[in-house]
Coordinates of C-alpha atoms in Angstrom, one line a residue:
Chain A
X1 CA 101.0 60.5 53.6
X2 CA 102.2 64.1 53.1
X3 CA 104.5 65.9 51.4
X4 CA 104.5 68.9 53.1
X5 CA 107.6 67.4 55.2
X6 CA 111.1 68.7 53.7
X7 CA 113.3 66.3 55.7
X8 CA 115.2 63.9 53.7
X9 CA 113.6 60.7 53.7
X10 CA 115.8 56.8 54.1
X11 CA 114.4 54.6 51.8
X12 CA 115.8 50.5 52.8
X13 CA 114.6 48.2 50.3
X14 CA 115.5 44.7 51.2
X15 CA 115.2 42.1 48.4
X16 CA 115.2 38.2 49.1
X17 CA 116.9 36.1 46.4
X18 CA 117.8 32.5 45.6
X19 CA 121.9 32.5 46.5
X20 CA 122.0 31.6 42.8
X21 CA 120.6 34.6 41.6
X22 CA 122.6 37.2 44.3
X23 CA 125.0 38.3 42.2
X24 CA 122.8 39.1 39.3
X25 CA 120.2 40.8 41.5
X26 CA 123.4 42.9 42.5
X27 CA 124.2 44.1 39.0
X28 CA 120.6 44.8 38.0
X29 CA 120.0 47.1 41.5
X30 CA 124.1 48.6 40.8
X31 CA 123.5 49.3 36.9
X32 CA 119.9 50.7 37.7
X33 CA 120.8 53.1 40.1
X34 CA 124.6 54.2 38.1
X35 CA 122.7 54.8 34.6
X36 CA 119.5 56.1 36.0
X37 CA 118.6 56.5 39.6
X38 CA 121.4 58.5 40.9
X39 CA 120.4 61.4 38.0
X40 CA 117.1 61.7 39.7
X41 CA 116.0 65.3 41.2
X42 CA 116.8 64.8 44.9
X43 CA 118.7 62.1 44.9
X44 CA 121.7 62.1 47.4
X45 CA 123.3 58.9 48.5
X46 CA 122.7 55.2 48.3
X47 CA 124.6 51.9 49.0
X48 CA 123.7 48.6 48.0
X49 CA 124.9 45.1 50.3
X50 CA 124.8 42.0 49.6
X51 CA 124.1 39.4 52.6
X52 CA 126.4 37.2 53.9
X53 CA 124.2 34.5 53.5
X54 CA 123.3 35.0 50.0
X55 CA 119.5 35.3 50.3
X56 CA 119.1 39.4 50.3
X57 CA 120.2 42.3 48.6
X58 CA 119.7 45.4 50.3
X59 CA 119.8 49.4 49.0
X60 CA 120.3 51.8 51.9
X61 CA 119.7 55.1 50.0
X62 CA 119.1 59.0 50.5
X63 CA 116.6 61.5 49.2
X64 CA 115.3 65.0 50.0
X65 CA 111.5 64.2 50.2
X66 CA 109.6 61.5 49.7
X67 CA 108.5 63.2 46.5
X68 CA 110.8 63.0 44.8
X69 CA 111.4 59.6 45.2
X70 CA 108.5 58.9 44.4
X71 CA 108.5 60.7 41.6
X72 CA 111.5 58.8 40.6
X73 CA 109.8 55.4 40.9
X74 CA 107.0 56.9 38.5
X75 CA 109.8 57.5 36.1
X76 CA 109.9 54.7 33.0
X77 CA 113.3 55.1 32.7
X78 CA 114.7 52.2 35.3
X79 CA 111.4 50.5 35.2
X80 CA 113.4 47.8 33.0
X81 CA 116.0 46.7 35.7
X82 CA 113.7 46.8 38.4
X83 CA 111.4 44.5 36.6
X84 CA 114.2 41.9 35.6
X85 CA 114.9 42.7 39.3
X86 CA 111.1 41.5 40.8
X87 CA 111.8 38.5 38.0
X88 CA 114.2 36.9 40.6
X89 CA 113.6 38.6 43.8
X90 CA 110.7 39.2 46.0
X91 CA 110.8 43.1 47.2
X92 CA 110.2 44.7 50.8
X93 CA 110.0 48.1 50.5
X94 CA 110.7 50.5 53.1
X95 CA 110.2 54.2 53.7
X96 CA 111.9 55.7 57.0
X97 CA 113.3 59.1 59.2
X98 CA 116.6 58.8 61.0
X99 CA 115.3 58.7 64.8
X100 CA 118.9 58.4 66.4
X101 CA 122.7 57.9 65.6
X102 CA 125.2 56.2 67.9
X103 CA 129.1 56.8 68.1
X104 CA 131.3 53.8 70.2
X105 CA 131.2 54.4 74.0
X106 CA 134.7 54.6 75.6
Chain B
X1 CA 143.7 48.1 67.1
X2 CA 143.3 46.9 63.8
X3 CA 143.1 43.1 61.9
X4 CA 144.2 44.3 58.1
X5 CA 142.3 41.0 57.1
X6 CA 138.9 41.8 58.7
X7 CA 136.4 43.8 56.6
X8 CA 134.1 45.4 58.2
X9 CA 130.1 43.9 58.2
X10 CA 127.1 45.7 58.2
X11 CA 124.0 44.5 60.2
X12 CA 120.5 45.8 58.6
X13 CA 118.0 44.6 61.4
X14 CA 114.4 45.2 60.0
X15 CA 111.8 45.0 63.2
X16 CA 108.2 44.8 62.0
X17 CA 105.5 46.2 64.9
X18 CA 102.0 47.3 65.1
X19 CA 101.9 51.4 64.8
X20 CA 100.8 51.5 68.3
X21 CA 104.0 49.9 69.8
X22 CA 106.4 51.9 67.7
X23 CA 107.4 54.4 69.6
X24 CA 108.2 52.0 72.2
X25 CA 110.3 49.8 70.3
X26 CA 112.3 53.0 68.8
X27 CA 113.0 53.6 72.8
X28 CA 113.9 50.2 73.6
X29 CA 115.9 49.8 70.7
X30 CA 117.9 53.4 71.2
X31 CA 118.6 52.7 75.2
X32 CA 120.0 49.3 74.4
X33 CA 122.4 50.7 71.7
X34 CA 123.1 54.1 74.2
X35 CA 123.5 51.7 77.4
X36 CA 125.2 48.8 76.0
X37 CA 125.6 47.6 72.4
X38 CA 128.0 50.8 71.7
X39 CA 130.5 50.2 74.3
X40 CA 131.0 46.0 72.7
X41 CA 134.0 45.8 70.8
X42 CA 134.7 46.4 67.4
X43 CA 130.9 48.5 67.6
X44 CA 131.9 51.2 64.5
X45 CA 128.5 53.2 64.4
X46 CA 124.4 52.5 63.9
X47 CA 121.5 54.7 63.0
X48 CA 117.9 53.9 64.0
X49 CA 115.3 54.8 61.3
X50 CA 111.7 54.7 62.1
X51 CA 109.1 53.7 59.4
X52 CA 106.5 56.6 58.2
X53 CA 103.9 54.2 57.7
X54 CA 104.2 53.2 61.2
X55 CA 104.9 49.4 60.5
X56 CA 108.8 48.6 61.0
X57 CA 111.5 50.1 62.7
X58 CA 115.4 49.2 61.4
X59 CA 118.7 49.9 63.0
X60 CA 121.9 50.4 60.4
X61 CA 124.9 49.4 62.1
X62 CA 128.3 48.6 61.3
X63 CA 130.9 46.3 62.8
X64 CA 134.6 45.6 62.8
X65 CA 133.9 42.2 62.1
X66 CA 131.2 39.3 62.1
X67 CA 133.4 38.0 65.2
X68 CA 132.7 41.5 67.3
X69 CA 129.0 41.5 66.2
X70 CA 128.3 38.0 67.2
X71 CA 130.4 38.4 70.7
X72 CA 127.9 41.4 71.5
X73 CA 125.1 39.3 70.9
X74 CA 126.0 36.8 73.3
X75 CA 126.8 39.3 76.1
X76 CA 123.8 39.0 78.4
X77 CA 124.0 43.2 79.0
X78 CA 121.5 43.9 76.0
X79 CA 119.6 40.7 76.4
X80 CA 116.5 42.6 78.4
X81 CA 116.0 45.2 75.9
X82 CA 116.3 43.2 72.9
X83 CA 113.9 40.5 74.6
X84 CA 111.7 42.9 75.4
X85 CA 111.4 44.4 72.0
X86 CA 110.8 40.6 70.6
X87 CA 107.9 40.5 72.8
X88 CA 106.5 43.2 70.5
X89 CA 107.9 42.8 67.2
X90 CA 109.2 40.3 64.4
X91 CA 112.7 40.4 63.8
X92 CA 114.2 40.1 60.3
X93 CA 118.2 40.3 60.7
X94 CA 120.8 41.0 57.8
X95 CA 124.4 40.8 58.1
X96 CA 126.2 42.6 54.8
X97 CA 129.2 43.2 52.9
X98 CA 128.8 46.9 50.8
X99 CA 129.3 46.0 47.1
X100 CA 128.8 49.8 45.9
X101 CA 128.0 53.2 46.8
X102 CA 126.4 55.4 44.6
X103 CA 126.8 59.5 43.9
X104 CA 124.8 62.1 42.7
X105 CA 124.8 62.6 38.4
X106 CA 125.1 65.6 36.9

């Protein structure tokens, strides 16, 4: 990998949960990213869904460079939620560019 | 047209690919959403992200309803792209309500 890339960088982290434990996963991801994340360096935008179905929880989120989320993810200081959040939730990381938008045909 | 009582859903659609047929999936993917999927009712807007590791590709769409989304998928138009794109990936879909969205701190 390289950093050398300044174009922002879409992380989509899917996590699969027991319906039981949606709701909680929610709050853990939501409180994570309102006390901590979102004061990270580089940090732009992020929105978290929940799945119809009630097995995933799913943050769509922004960043300038993959540095710095990365160096968020070094940081200690949401390490606590995001390990109550592996405690119920298996996680699928992903790390992506935006190849192509689409607006409704008429 | 609008139906007050409909929220809109949010499909996150995670393809997972060899690095080698990536490119070509991002292509199917894009002329199926250009050709066909954008002009289905209720279609609001998508973004196709590539993976930089190589290993997934995920389209970001939103819908006027579950109704709309699931009406497109049964339209045969799509149905060669998107079987074509099965023949070289593993299809994970996700079909969301957003519970937050998340700012910048300062």
């Amino acid at each position: 990998m390289t950093f050398a890339n300044d174009d922002p960088v879409t992380l989509i982290n899917v996590f699969t949960v027991e319906p039981a434990d949606q709701q909680r996963l929610v709050e853990l991801l939501a409180t994570a990213t309102e006390r901590s994340v979102r004061f990270a360096p580089g940090f732009i935008s992020a929105r978290l869904h929940r799945s119809l179905d009630g097995t995933k929880v799913t943050m769509y989120a922004q960043w300038r460079s993959t540095a710095d989320y990365e160096a968020m993810r070094a940081d200690p200081a949401p390490l606590p939620y995001l390990q109550q959040a592996l405690a119920i939730a298996k996680f699928e990381p992903g790390m992506y560019e935006v190849v192509g938008t689409f607006e409704p045909g008429t």
